[in-house]
Amino acid sequence: MCYSLSRAAVGIVILLLFASCEHENVPNKEMVSLLASISRSEYSPRNTFCPEAKLHYYDSLLSKASNIADSNFLQYAVARTMIELGDEEKAMQMSGRLLQHIPVYEISQKQAVMKNMAIACLRFGERSNCIRSHSGESCVFPIAGSGIHGDKTGSLKAIELFQQILASEPDDLESRWLLNIAYMTTGDYPAGVPPAYLIKGLDADTASGIKPFIDAAIPAGLNTNNMAGGSIIDDFNNDGYLDIITSSWGLGQGMRYCRNNGNGTFTDVSEPSGLKHLTGGLNIMQTDYNNDGLKDVFVLRGAWKEKFGKEPNSLLKNNGDGTFTDVTKESGLLSFNPTQAATWADFNNDGWLDVFIGNETTSEDDILPCELYMNDGKGHFTEVAARAGCAIVGFVKGVTSGDYDNDGLTDIFISTLNGRKVLLKNGGIQGNNIVFTDVTAQAGLANNRTRTFPTWFWDYDNDGWLDILVSGYEFERSLAWYAAEEALGRQTGNSGKIFLFRNKHDGSFEDVSEKLGLNKIAFAMGANFGDIDNDGYLDMYFGTGNPLFQSLVPNKMFKNQEGRRFIDITTSARVGNLQKGHGVSFADLDNDGDQDIYIDMGGAYIGDTYQNSLYLNPGQNNNRWINISLEGVTSNRAAIGAKIKVTFRDNGVVRSVYRDVNSGGSFGSNPLLQHIGIGQATEVESIEVKWPTSQVVQTFKGIPAGEQVAIREGNPSLVKHTYNSVNFLLAGNRIIDCGPVEKKLK
């Protein structure tokens, strides 16, 4: 068995753990107890994402089944639930017995059971190899090297079942895709795949000149095994080194805080920080709500769970001593709406960060408008969305903020699973209220009705105007089907496509997705952007998937070619993890001058946990860079919303790169420190910073490449910091102590 406890016992144990926390002297006890109470209320067979309760319910019905048809259906349901709980062996056994009892003429029933059994076999193979014997190549598409399974038992049985399924349903593209993946895990793709079912070219390089990234999460001790969750990379103790905080949406799994020791080691300080007992949170992001120079954490909960998602968000105050205190209630931010989408910005330019939250309305009987909380500068927020004109109602999955029209006011863009996209223009203070106007139609964004998920503002072409990216999330089948369609050249429609809207500088946008080569599918959940080769153009990485186990599709990475085109570099870069991808963060974690990628992996069920990945950038070229950190004085201290223009001479050509200070995409958080590639330039001719509150522009000239500079609003001089490579991940004999076991690098 994969676990020592029975499946029904798992839920009971989780509830007992929560109950014990209520009587312990744990930090943030009030929020911990509230989450424990909500967890108990979510234990229901009607909760899609509570397999423990569903199993108990199916077992009770099975014991009372009065005919073979009911019994067969319930056994099938139990087997599916066993996969959700991570007991693939039991699911395989039950499915095998069930196949023997289904009449031969019940073809559709047999096919359904065989598909379920094949998924159980595939997942059994993943658990036996990719989870229990995890390596840096595990589940990286196309599977090769140490990613090939040593124990082929599960994959071989899956291959047998998928071939039987395809013999009856040769047009079943889901089974065809998964069959090809199964052959990869045994090392027999493409030669071993029957010609009729082969999908050619899945192992072909996607781009030339791209050096492969290396998943260094294991030696770094950062390969947390959890369900779907968020990630933040930033400096939480102001020691000049980037730390990592992650979360898990399961209310039985706590947050994890890995502190960077600055000498090549991380220390797991989840327990003493007070974060370990704070559970749940599909997405997290940093802020500095009280302008004390310490980065706080905002946790978003309840997404996807509909009526079972009435979970509170959390604002966690950074105390500056390594601990965090939940101040949700006293700050006025306590509400109970399902969400994973929010954006922090100073919407009224008063020098204090406000927060806009996109809630999920999934039923006409339970309308949950978006919320806008304005910061009074005294540690308290007031909800004003209705009178501000931004109480949007929809199944909101992504929100982002930025000044798209360069008028000095921060605007909002909203992505929804209803297909509606909403651009809200900030009109500033009118009377006593901040006012937003829906300008979606005028901006040319109203005609795209595709369901979408993660989104962001960015300047992909360095013209000084913010563009919009939003990723499609429209599907009626498992994602494996669409992956096969794309690989076979049969793709139609907009399912899973990426949309890029270029800012036309007149308040409107143009869809340039096809023109720039983004007619690709991603089905992104987590996503973010960064510059992997220091050419000054922003690239992007997508964590893909949905709750279905058969949605075994690779994460995707696209390289920006000078703002003129994007190319898929997933295979060449070796970053196509097949497991469910969520919070994504770009950052230079090893201080070697190029950005690495950290991603929180794992699915929606306890049986779909997976290790997080740290894709270490080997250095794509000898391009140079500069790092810029900002500190607001009149503006908010974190300088969120500040605009940076960096001008330099690259191979004799004068260029400018534009950045807005924020944490990047809507699912996963980059550092607020801005890492800016400058190509072959040896120095930066000028840095211009436009501060959000005062709108004052400060200019600094003649900064050598490779510097890390700090700029304080109103201070005419730069502060330069030493930026030494620690090379802690792949060299030396340093101890990595972030995790349950200390690991020594060889």
XYZ file of C-alpha atoms in Angstrom:
746
model
C 0.000 0.000 0.000
C 1.157 3.536 -0.641
C 0.232 4.689 2.858
C 0.137 2.903 6.168
C -3.285 4.332 7.066
C -6.589 3.276 5.550
C -8.070 5.853 3.188
C -11.002 6.622 5.450
C -8.598 7.201 8.328
C -6.727 9.918 6.462
C -9.497 12.472 6.831
C -10.023 11.582 10.481
C -6.331 12.036 11.219
C -6.317 15.466 9.540
C -9.290 16.569 11.609
C -7.679 15.274 14.812
C -4.513 17.187 14.020
C -6.555 20.354 13.605
C -8.417 19.671 16.819
C -5.152 19.249 18.714
C -3.919 22.598 17.397
C -6.874 24.291 19.046
C -5.505 23.257 22.442
C -1.814 23.868 21.788
C 0.036 27.110 22.328
C 0.503 27.682 18.590
C 1.057 31.069 16.946
C -1.913 32.675 15.214
C -4.219 30.429 17.199
C -7.427 32.243 16.250
C -6.898 31.796 12.487
C -5.622 28.235 12.959
C -8.765 27.349 14.913
C -10.989 29.029 12.319
C -9.362 27.036 9.517
C -9.791 23.849 11.551
C -13.487 24.540 11.974
C -13.928 25.219 8.259
C -12.035 22.030 7.397
C -14.525 20.021 9.429
C -17.446 21.694 7.659
C -15.942 20.786 4.261
C -15.988 17.073 5.110
C -18.896 16.158 2.841
C -19.454 13.721 -0.036
C -20.943 16.648 -1.968
C -17.536 18.334 -1.852
C -15.815 17.286 -5.089
C -12.424 17.819 -3.493
C -13.006 15.750 -0.343
C -12.307 12.150 -1.434
C -12.222 10.949 2.200
C -15.893 11.845 2.621
C -16.804 10.527 -0.836
C -15.174 7.180 -0.051
C -17.102 6.846 3.189
C -20.324 7.647 1.333
C -19.700 5.181 -1.515
C -18.754 2.454 0.940
C -22.005 2.945 2.830
C -24.040 2.681 -0.383
C -22.044 -0.296 -1.613
C -22.881 -2.262 1.504
C -26.587 -1.741 0.693
C -26.462 -2.260 -3.086
C -29.356 -4.491 -4.157
C -28.358 -5.269 -7.746
C -25.248 -5.896 -9.843
C -25.572 -2.682 -11.855
C -25.557 -0.495 -8.727
C -22.739 -2.513 -7.215
C -20.615 -2.191 -10.351
C -21.145 1.557 -10.548
C -20.252 2.058 -6.893
C -17.131 -0.093 -7.191
C -16.080 2.030 -10.151
C -16.677 5.189 -8.095
C -14.687 3.771 -5.182
C -11.782 2.907 -7.487
C -11.735 6.468 -8.874
C -11.786 7.841 -5.341
C -8.895 5.569 -4.356
C -6.787 7.265 -7.032
C -7.718 10.672 -5.599
C -6.555 9.403 -2.211
C -3.268 8.058 -3.540
C -4.074 4.355 -3.140
C -3.433 3.313 -6.731
C -2.809 -0.332 -5.857
C -6.281 -0.689 -4.362
C -7.775 1.100 -7.376
C -5.970 -1.313 -9.724
C -7.155 -4.350 -7.771
C -10.769 -3.188 -7.625
C -10.816 -2.289 -11.315
C -9.332 -5.662 -12.246
C -12.021 -7.536 -10.313
C -14.725 -5.302 -11.724
C -13.648 -6.026 -15.312
C -14.219 -9.719 -14.701
C -17.831 -9.133 -13.698
C -18.984 -6.675 -16.355
C -20.857 -8.459 -19.159
C -18.947 -8.596 -22.439
C -21.692 -6.687 -24.262
C -21.377 -3.686 -21.901
C -18.599 -2.175 -23.998
C -18.873 1.398 -22.700
C -18.723 0.208 -19.089
C -15.653 -1.902 -19.787
C -13.949 0.995 -21.539
C -14.627 3.317 -18.608
C -13.245 0.832 -16.098
C -10.187 0.115 -18.252
C -9.458 3.840 -18.570
C -9.737 4.245 -14.824
C -7.458 1.272 -14.278
C -4.935 2.566 -16.818
C -4.769 5.912 -15.000
C -4.250 4.061 -11.717
C -1.404 2.098 -13.325
C 0.216 5.253 -14.700
C -0.040 6.964 -11.327
C 1.299 3.836 -9.601
C 4.309 4.036 -11.899
C 4.784 7.704 -11.073
C 4.580 7.028 -7.343
C 6.987 4.091 -7.546
C 9.525 6.056 -9.576
C 8.959 9.814 -9.817
C 7.874 10.283 -6.188
C 9.621 7.547 -4.191
C 12.817 7.706 -6.257
C 12.608 11.294 -7.435
C 15.338 12.759 -9.616
C 15.843 16.052 -11.390
C 14.560 14.456 -14.609
C 11.468 12.795 -13.151
C 8.330 13.530 -15.176
C 10.142 16.060 -17.393
C 8.727 15.846 -20.921
C 9.978 14.285 -23.116
C 10.961 11.705 -20.522
C 14.597 10.661 -20.781
C 17.679 9.815 -18.718
C 16.947 9.226 -15.040
C 13.314 10.093 -15.724
C 12.844 6.663 -17.330
C 11.243 4.336 -14.811
C 13.368 1.728 -13.116
C 10.266 -0.123 -11.960
C 8.220 -0.438 -15.154
C 5.361 -2.460 -13.630
C 2.773 0.305 -13.655
C 3.676 1.664 -17.081
C 3.680 -1.747 -18.768
C 0.225 -2.545 -17.425
C -0.996 0.905 -18.540
C 0.399 0.280 -22.029
C -1.497 -3.006 -22.225
C -4.752 -1.353 -21.162
C -4.428 1.676 -23.453
C -3.811 -0.603 -26.436
C -6.975 -2.548 -25.620
C -8.911 0.725 -25.350
C -7.544 2.016 -28.657
C -8.331 -1.265 -30.406
C -12.012 -0.453 -29.766
C -11.731 3.337 -29.964
C -8.859 4.224 -32.326
C -9.883 7.910 -32.328
C -9.577 8.221 -28.554
C -6.873 10.907 -28.544
C -6.667 11.009 -24.746
C -5.676 7.340 -24.574
C -3.343 7.753 -27.537
C -1.468 10.609 -25.838
C -1.200 8.731 -22.554
C -0.028 5.587 -24.367
C 2.844 7.562 -25.897
C 3.721 9.014 -22.479
C 3.680 5.513 -20.971
C 6.105 4.300 -23.645
C 8.372 7.243 -22.783
C 8.502 6.125 -19.155
C 9.739 2.684 -20.213
C 12.320 4.133 -22.589
C 10.577 2.660 -25.644
C 9.337 5.854 -27.329
C 9.153 6.138 -30.305
C 10.417 2.772 -31.566
C 8.192 0.648 -29.340
C 4.927 2.475 -29.974
C 2.643 0.651 -32.432
C 2.706 2.708 -35.668
C -1.065 3.160 -35.659
C -0.898 4.913 -32.273
C 2.440 6.723 -32.512
C 2.433 10.502 -32.111
C 5.612 11.492 -33.887
C 8.047 14.173 -32.844
C 7.248 14.425 -29.141
C 10.968 14.111 -28.362
C 12.125 16.681 -30.925
C 14.007 19.786 -29.801
C 11.766 22.831 -29.855
C 14.494 25.441 -30.327
C 18.194 25.738 -31.060
C 20.717 27.549 -28.907
C 18.842 26.957 -25.646
C 20.813 25.335 -22.844
C 18.846 22.932 -20.642
C 17.850 24.014 -17.158
C 18.574 21.617 -14.300
C 16.002 20.769 -11.638
C 18.075 21.415 -8.520
C 15.239 21.266 -5.990
C 16.489 18.030 -4.442
C 20.045 19.095 -3.553
C 18.657 22.469 -2.469
C 16.135 20.778 -0.182
C 13.390 22.794 -1.864
C 11.468 19.838 -3.337
C 8.489 20.211 -1.009
C 5.887 17.525 -1.688
C 2.449 19.113 -1.514
C -0.860 19.696 -3.224
C -1.466 22.682 -5.503
C -0.202 25.932 -4.029
C 1.435 29.300 -4.419
C 5.015 30.533 -4.241
C 6.803 33.745 -3.301
C 10.491 34.438 -3.723
C 11.635 37.567 -1.921
C 13.839 38.817 0.904
C 11.699 38.523 4.023
C 14.383 39.346 6.611
C 16.170 42.145 4.694
C 19.539 40.405 4.722
C 20.023 40.785 0.963
C 19.272 37.163 0.097
C 16.107 35.749 -1.454
C 13.924 33.420 0.614
C 11.058 31.145 -0.473
C 7.556 30.773 0.972
C 5.101 28.233 -0.437
C 1.556 27.159 0.363
C -0.832 24.284 -0.298
C -4.537 24.639 -0.944
C -5.355 21.632 1.267
C -6.519 22.652 4.733
C -4.445 19.761 6.074
C -1.152 21.171 4.763
C 0.633 24.219 6.191
C 2.787 26.902 4.619
C 6.537 26.439 4.294
C 9.179 29.133 4.782
C 12.753 28.440 3.654
C 15.179 31.142 4.790
C 18.265 31.783 2.687
C 21.330 31.749 4.947
C 23.454 33.625 2.414
C 26.170 30.986 2.364
C 24.678 28.353 0.118
C 22.170 26.965 2.591
C 18.479 27.309 3.308
C 16.891 26.664 6.698
C 13.305 25.542 7.138
C 11.878 28.047 9.611
C 8.213 27.240 9.007
C 7.613 26.246 12.641
C 9.284 29.159 14.479
C 7.927 31.680 11.964
C 4.345 30.726 12.787
C 3.555 29.760 9.192
C 3.540 25.973 9.565
C 0.133 25.818 11.249
C -1.500 28.236 8.784
C -2.999 25.859 6.264
C -4.596 26.261 2.863
C -3.949 28.957 0.302
C -3.926 28.155 -3.396
C -2.128 31.439 -4.061
C 0.077 33.746 -2.008
C 1.763 37.084 -2.665
C 3.948 39.597 -0.866
C 3.090 43.153 0.102
C 4.139 45.838 2.592
C 0.779 47.038 3.799
C 2.122 49.101 6.718
C 5.198 50.670 5.041
C 7.613 49.320 7.649
C 10.079 47.989 5.061
C 9.268 44.359 5.858
C 7.494 42.208 3.289
C 4.206 40.803 4.535
C 2.274 37.867 3.041
C -1.275 37.698 1.706
C -2.872 34.242 1.505
C -5.838 33.527 -0.800
C -8.142 30.596 -0.055
C -11.257 28.752 -1.206
C -10.773 28.756 -4.992
C -12.655 26.148 -7.065
C -14.578 24.798 -4.066
C -17.778 26.739 -4.775
C -20.084 26.606 -1.717
C -17.398 24.723 0.207
C -14.900 27.501 -0.504
C -16.053 29.992 2.113
C -12.552 30.150 3.516
C -10.910 33.329 4.841
C -7.950 35.006 3.241
C -5.071 35.910 5.577
C -2.903 38.993 5.914
C 0.285 37.957 7.682
C 2.297 40.784 9.227
C 6.070 40.390 9.081
C 7.293 41.183 12.605
C 10.928 41.597 11.600
C 12.127 38.922 14.013
C 11.497 35.911 11.778
C 7.840 35.541 12.784
C 4.533 36.424 11.123
C 1.291 37.405 12.838
C -2.152 36.982 11.311
C -3.755 40.449 11.353
C -6.649 39.662 9.017
C -9.449 40.433 11.438
C -8.035 43.588 13.005
C -7.055 44.967 9.591
C -10.625 44.666 8.302
C -9.749 42.139 5.589
C -11.653 39.164 7.005
C -14.166 37.852 4.469
C -15.305 34.411 3.372
C -15.322 34.232 -0.409
C -13.647 31.628 -2.647
C -10.680 33.200 -4.427
C -7.095 32.813 -5.546
C -6.767 36.161 -7.309
C -5.731 39.522 -5.873
C -3.466 42.451 -6.695
C -1.812 44.976 -4.373
C -1.345 48.536 -5.631
C -1.704 52.123 -4.462
C -4.885 52.872 -6.363
C -5.432 56.366 -4.891
C -1.737 57.387 -4.843
C -1.742 58.219 -1.134
C 1.440 56.256 -0.452
C -0.269 53.167 1.020
C -0.943 49.854 -0.727
C -4.552 48.832 -1.288
C -5.784 45.410 -2.437
C -8.290 44.325 -5.080
C -9.615 40.749 -4.709
C -11.293 38.797 -7.508
C -13.889 36.417 -6.075
C -15.469 33.369 -7.696
C -19.214 33.559 -8.343
C -20.284 30.141 -9.625
C -23.998 30.234 -8.854
C -26.754 32.771 -9.401
C -27.933 31.886 -5.909
C -24.685 33.065 -4.331
C -23.392 36.300 -5.849
C -19.875 37.128 -4.633
C -18.657 40.437 -6.090
C -15.015 41.416 -6.295
C -13.711 43.456 -3.370
C -11.570 46.590 -3.175
C -10.015 47.346 0.208
C -8.525 50.820 0.652
C -5.684 51.281 3.149
C -6.116 54.095 5.677
C -2.413 54.155 6.568
C -3.161 53.102 10.145
C -3.259 49.354 9.626
C -6.926 49.164 8.634
C -8.749 48.644 5.324
C -12.240 49.641 4.172
C -14.125 47.754 1.452
C -15.364 50.198 -1.233
C -15.791 48.138 -4.424
C -19.472 48.935 -4.977
C -19.139 52.707 -4.740
C -15.840 52.599 -6.655
C -17.519 50.869 -9.603
C -15.394 47.717 -9.473
C -17.648 45.186 -7.719
C -17.425 42.907 -10.747
C -19.332 39.616 -10.575
C -17.904 36.581 -12.334
C -15.953 33.369 -11.956
C -12.758 35.383 -11.514
C -9.500 33.438 -11.900
C -6.925 36.182 -12.450
C -6.481 39.868 -11.694
C -3.599 42.202 -12.409
C -2.968 45.919 -12.018
C -0.903 48.454 -13.938
C -1.048 51.894 -15.516
C -1.907 50.884 -19.082
C -2.562 54.435 -20.343
C 0.385 56.130 -18.593
C -1.804 58.672 -16.809
C -0.239 58.030 -13.393
C -3.188 55.980 -12.060
C -3.158 52.217 -11.596
C -5.812 50.322 -13.568
C -7.161 46.755 -13.189
C -7.617 43.845 -15.601
C -9.782 40.831 -14.724
C -9.773 37.330 -16.263
C -12.736 34.983 -15.767
C -13.950 31.480 -16.521
C -17.206 33.033 -17.742
C -15.289 34.256 -20.784
C -15.662 37.897 -19.858
C -12.545 40.048 -19.676
C -12.796 43.347 -17.853
C -10.507 46.379 -18.093
C -11.206 48.925 -15.362
C -9.766 52.396 -15.904
C -8.836 54.268 -12.754
C -10.434 57.703 -12.777
C -8.814 58.828 -9.536
C -10.635 60.463 -6.642
C -14.002 61.958 -7.551
C -15.691 63.582 -4.602
C -14.603 61.422 -1.703
C -14.371 58.167 -3.619
C -11.990 56.491 -5.979
C -13.816 55.644 -9.206
C -13.196 52.970 -11.843
C -14.849 52.805 -15.266
C -15.332 49.659 -17.336
C -13.582 50.447 -20.627
C -13.415 46.879 -21.938
C -15.367 47.616 -25.105
C -13.478 50.831 -25.913
C -10.205 48.974 -25.396
C -11.176 46.332 -27.970
C -11.205 43.486 -25.442
C -14.914 42.670 -25.352
C -15.092 40.322 -28.347
C -12.817 37.641 -26.931
C -15.183 35.400 -24.937
C -12.796 32.536 -24.338
C -12.617 31.324 -20.735
C -9.287 32.416 -19.295
C -7.177 31.999 -16.161
C -3.790 33.631 -15.289
C -3.031 37.112 -16.537
C -0.626 40.025 -16.224
C 0.333 43.469 -17.441
C 3.826 43.697 -18.949
C 5.774 45.515 -21.630
C 6.778 42.607 -23.865
C 8.095 44.816 -26.702
C 9.807 47.560 -24.642
C 7.855 50.456 -26.097
C 7.020 51.975 -22.719
C 3.341 50.907 -22.737
C 1.877 48.007 -20.784
C 0.422 45.119 -22.770
C -1.867 42.348 -21.481
C -1.317 38.605 -21.497
C -4.067 36.173 -20.522
C -4.068 32.393 -20.887
C -7.050 30.412 -22.134
C -8.595 27.728 -19.952
C -11.443 26.430 -22.064
C -11.876 22.663 -22.314
C -14.555 19.994 -22.514
C -12.226 16.974 -22.324
C -9.095 16.041 -20.439
C -6.067 18.085 -21.438
C -4.402 14.950 -22.811
C -6.874 15.035 -25.709
C -5.942 18.602 -26.657
C -2.219 17.880 -26.319
C -2.619 15.035 -28.812
C -4.654 17.260 -31.149
C -1.928 19.892 -31.177
C 0.863 17.353 -31.689
C -1.050 15.791 -34.589
C -1.827 19.154 -36.181
C -5.565 18.794 -35.645
C -6.137 21.635 -33.203
C -9.196 23.792 -33.754
C -10.776 26.534 -31.687
C -9.281 28.466 -28.792
C -9.010 25.735 -26.165
C -6.033 26.455 -23.922
C -4.542 29.128 -26.177
C -2.437 32.049 -25.001
C -3.686 35.558 -25.830
C -1.432 38.600 -26.085
C -2.988 42.046 -26.460
C -0.582 44.775 -27.603
C -1.131 48.281 -26.290
C -1.803 50.650 -29.222
C -1.028 53.777 -27.141
C -4.521 55.180 -27.686
C -6.413 53.348 -24.931
C -7.055 50.276 -27.062
C -5.384 46.910 -27.598
C -4.725 44.648 -30.586
C -4.745 40.835 -30.416
C -1.278 39.897 -31.730
C -1.278 36.285 -30.489
C -1.208 34.633 -33.909
C 1.201 37.167 -35.385
C 3.714 36.569 -32.584
C 3.530 32.769 -32.714
C 1.375 32.274 -29.636
C -1.181 30.064 -31.362
C -0.127 27.369 -28.895
C -1.987 25.630 -26.103
C -0.872 25.847 -22.515
C -3.933 25.402 -20.266
C -2.024 27.466 -17.739
C -2.860 27.740 -14.065
C 0.283 29.200 -12.511
C 2.338 31.491 -14.740
C 4.903 34.238 -14.597
C 7.533 36.039 -16.618
C 11.237 36.859 -16.467
C 14.267 37.334 -18.677
C 16.118 34.002 -18.876
C 18.905 35.175 -21.199
C 19.411 38.804 -20.110
C 18.519 40.188 -23.536
C 16.115 42.707 -21.974
C 13.000 40.993 -23.366
C 10.621 39.166 -21.042
C 10.091 35.428 -21.482
C 7.349 33.386 -19.802
C 6.737 30.058 -18.096
C 3.378 28.356 -17.582
C 2.368 25.736 -15.026
C -0.310 23.624 -16.710
C -3.057 21.180 -15.828
C -6.463 20.689 -14.284
C -7.719 18.364 -11.508
C -8.094 15.317 -13.781
C -5.312 12.745 -13.394
C -5.351 12.035 -17.135
C -4.491 15.698 -17.807
C -0.828 14.759 -17.974
C 0.585 17.585 -20.103
C 3.900 19.461 -19.912
C 4.447 22.892 -18.445
C 5.417 25.346 -21.182
C 8.128 27.984 -21.615
C 8.250 30.600 -24.368
C 11.196 32.797 -25.300
C 10.645 36.371 -26.419
C 12.537 37.166 -29.621
C 13.051 40.931 -29.420
C 9.336 41.606 -29.028
C 8.632 40.303 -32.531
C 7.863 36.654 -31.872
C 7.674 33.992 -29.158
C 9.096 30.491 -29.613
C 8.320 27.385 -27.593
C 11.573 26.328 -25.893
C 10.033 23.830 -23.455
C 11.775 20.705 -24.718
C 15.178 22.282 -25.299
C 15.118 23.960 -21.886
C 14.018 20.699 -20.164
C 11.331 22.398 -18.089
C 8.232 20.528 -19.304
C 7.171 18.949 -16.015
C 4.154 16.714 -16.671
C 2.655 17.128 -13.217
C 0.210 19.867 -12.225
C 1.917 23.276 -12.211
C 0.808 26.156 -10.008
C 2.598 29.143 -8.431
C 5.580 30.234 -10.577
C 8.433 32.539 -9.509
C 11.393 33.845 -11.538
C 14.466 34.859 -9.507
C 18.249 34.627 -9.473
C 18.426 32.288 -6.494
C 22.078 31.307 -6.899
C 23.325 34.868 -7.491
C 25.060 33.993 -10.752
C 23.428 36.756 -12.780
C 20.603 34.906 -14.532
C 17.077 34.087 -13.502
C 16.037 30.643 -12.336
C 12.460 29.335 -12.072
C 10.749 27.913 -8.998
C 7.347 26.279 -9.386
C 4.905 24.841 -6.870
C 3.705 21.495 -8.218
C 0.848 19.221 -7.155
C -2.837 18.727 -7.857
C -6.205 19.144 -6.199
C -6.283 15.815 -4.340
C -4.164 14.353 -1.564
C -3.265 11.549 -3.998
C -1.927 14.092 -6.500
C 0.810 15.649 -4.404
C 4.128 16.190 -6.128
C 7.554 17.665 -5.495
C 8.176 21.327 -6.285
C 10.861 22.118 -8.850
C 13.705 24.614 -8.964
C 14.869 24.949 -12.569
C 18.395 26.277 -12.359
C 19.454 28.408 -15.299
C 22.888 27.278 -16.603
C 23.473 30.675 -18.225
C 22.329 31.012 -21.803
C 25.082 33.416 -22.995
C 27.409 36.139 -21.741
C 24.790 38.875 -21.668
C 24.958 41.264 -18.727
C 22.442 42.580 -16.223
C 21.729 45.051 -13.457
C 19.565 44.661 -10.346
C 17.481 47.536 -9.025
C 15.695 47.719 -5.676
C 13.504 50.702 -4.868
C 12.329 52.224 -1.597
C 9.457 54.651 -1.633
C 9.213 57.591 0.768
C 6.246 59.612 -0.427
C 5.212 56.592 -2.464
C 4.503 53.208 -0.877
C 7.706 51.877 0.622
C 7.759 48.697 -1.501
C 7.606 50.978 -4.576
C 4.929 48.809 -6.188
C 3.754 50.649 -9.293
C 7.002 52.550 -9.839
C 8.126 52.674 -13.463
C 11.744 52.005 -14.433
C 13.439 52.861 -17.718
C 16.957 51.521 -18.240
C 18.898 52.853 -21.253
C 22.131 51.304 -22.524
C 24.200 50.749 -25.652
C 24.015 47.101 -26.822
C 26.496 46.290 -29.594
C 26.518 49.934 -30.610
C 22.720 50.297 -30.605
C 21.026 52.467 -27.974
C 18.171 50.550 -26.354
C 15.755 51.048 -23.491
C 14.109 48.423 -21.297
C 10.967 49.239 -19.303
C 9.784 47.582 -16.088
C 6.955 48.164 -13.630
C 7.667 47.160 -10.037
C 5.358 44.290 -9.110
C 5.539 40.558 -8.436
C 4.736 39.532 -12.002
C 1.864 37.232 -12.923
C -1.404 36.554 -11.146
C -0.442 33.082 -9.839
C 3.059 33.049 -8.361
C 5.220 35.933 -7.145
C 8.621 37.172 -8.320
C 10.826 39.337 -6.069
C 10.055 43.058 -6.095
C 13.779 43.483 -6.794
C 13.990 44.110 -10.542
C 16.513 41.983 -12.468
C 17.064 43.641 -15.857
C 19.041 42.146 -18.723
C 21.105 44.637 -20.764
C 22.529 42.429 -23.513
C 26.183 43.084 -24.287
C 26.278 46.514 -22.654
C 29.147 47.059 -20.208
C 27.350 49.859 -18.430
C 23.927 51.415 -18.086
C 23.851 54.924 -19.515
C 20.840 55.915 -17.417
C 18.224 54.644 -14.995
C 14.999 56.635 -14.806
C 12.531 55.941 -11.999
C 9.035 57.423 -12.019
C 7.574 57.221 -8.526
C 3.850 56.369 -8.304
C 2.644 58.928 -5.745
C 4.668 62.020 -6.579
C 5.073 61.174 -10.302
C 8.587 62.610 -9.874
C 11.236 61.144 -12.194
C 14.720 60.520 -10.802
C 17.625 59.850 -13.157
C 20.964 58.155 -12.481
C 23.766 57.813 -15.016
C 26.804 55.667 -15.701
C 26.230 52.485 -13.699
C 28.516 49.523 -14.514
C 26.916 46.230 -15.558
C 26.624 43.574 -12.878
C 25.768 46.028 -10.092
C 22.974 45.694 -7.575
C 21.765 49.204 -6.809
C 19.278 50.540 -4.298
C 17.392 53.759 -4.969
C 15.497 55.660 -2.292
C 12.825 58.094 -3.396
C 14.179 61.632 -3.261
C 17.763 60.567 -2.538
C 20.049 61.796 -5.326
C 22.668 59.073 -4.806
C 22.729 55.330 -5.460
C 23.592 52.676 -2.926
C 25.559 49.816 -4.472
C 25.646 46.335 -3.015
C 28.140 43.554 -3.623
C 26.563 40.774 -5.637
C 28.650 37.620 -5.309
C 27.752 34.267 -6.795
C 27.417 31.608 -4.114
C 26.992 28.657 -6.501
C 25.277 26.792 -3.729
C 23.244 24.395 -5.781
C 25.618 22.422 -7.946
C 29.105 22.821 -6.503
C 31.003 22.599 -3.244
C 30.268 20.618 -0.092
C 27.751 22.867 1.550
C 24.929 21.473 3.633
C 21.392 22.139 2.479
C 19.223 22.026 5.597
C 15.863 23.142 4.293
C 13.823 19.966 4.545
C 13.320 16.928 6.747
C 16.753 15.494 5.937
C 20.050 17.333 5.509
C 21.630 16.705 2.121
C 25.273 17.187 1.183
C 26.102 18.088 -2.387
C 28.693 15.992 -4.142
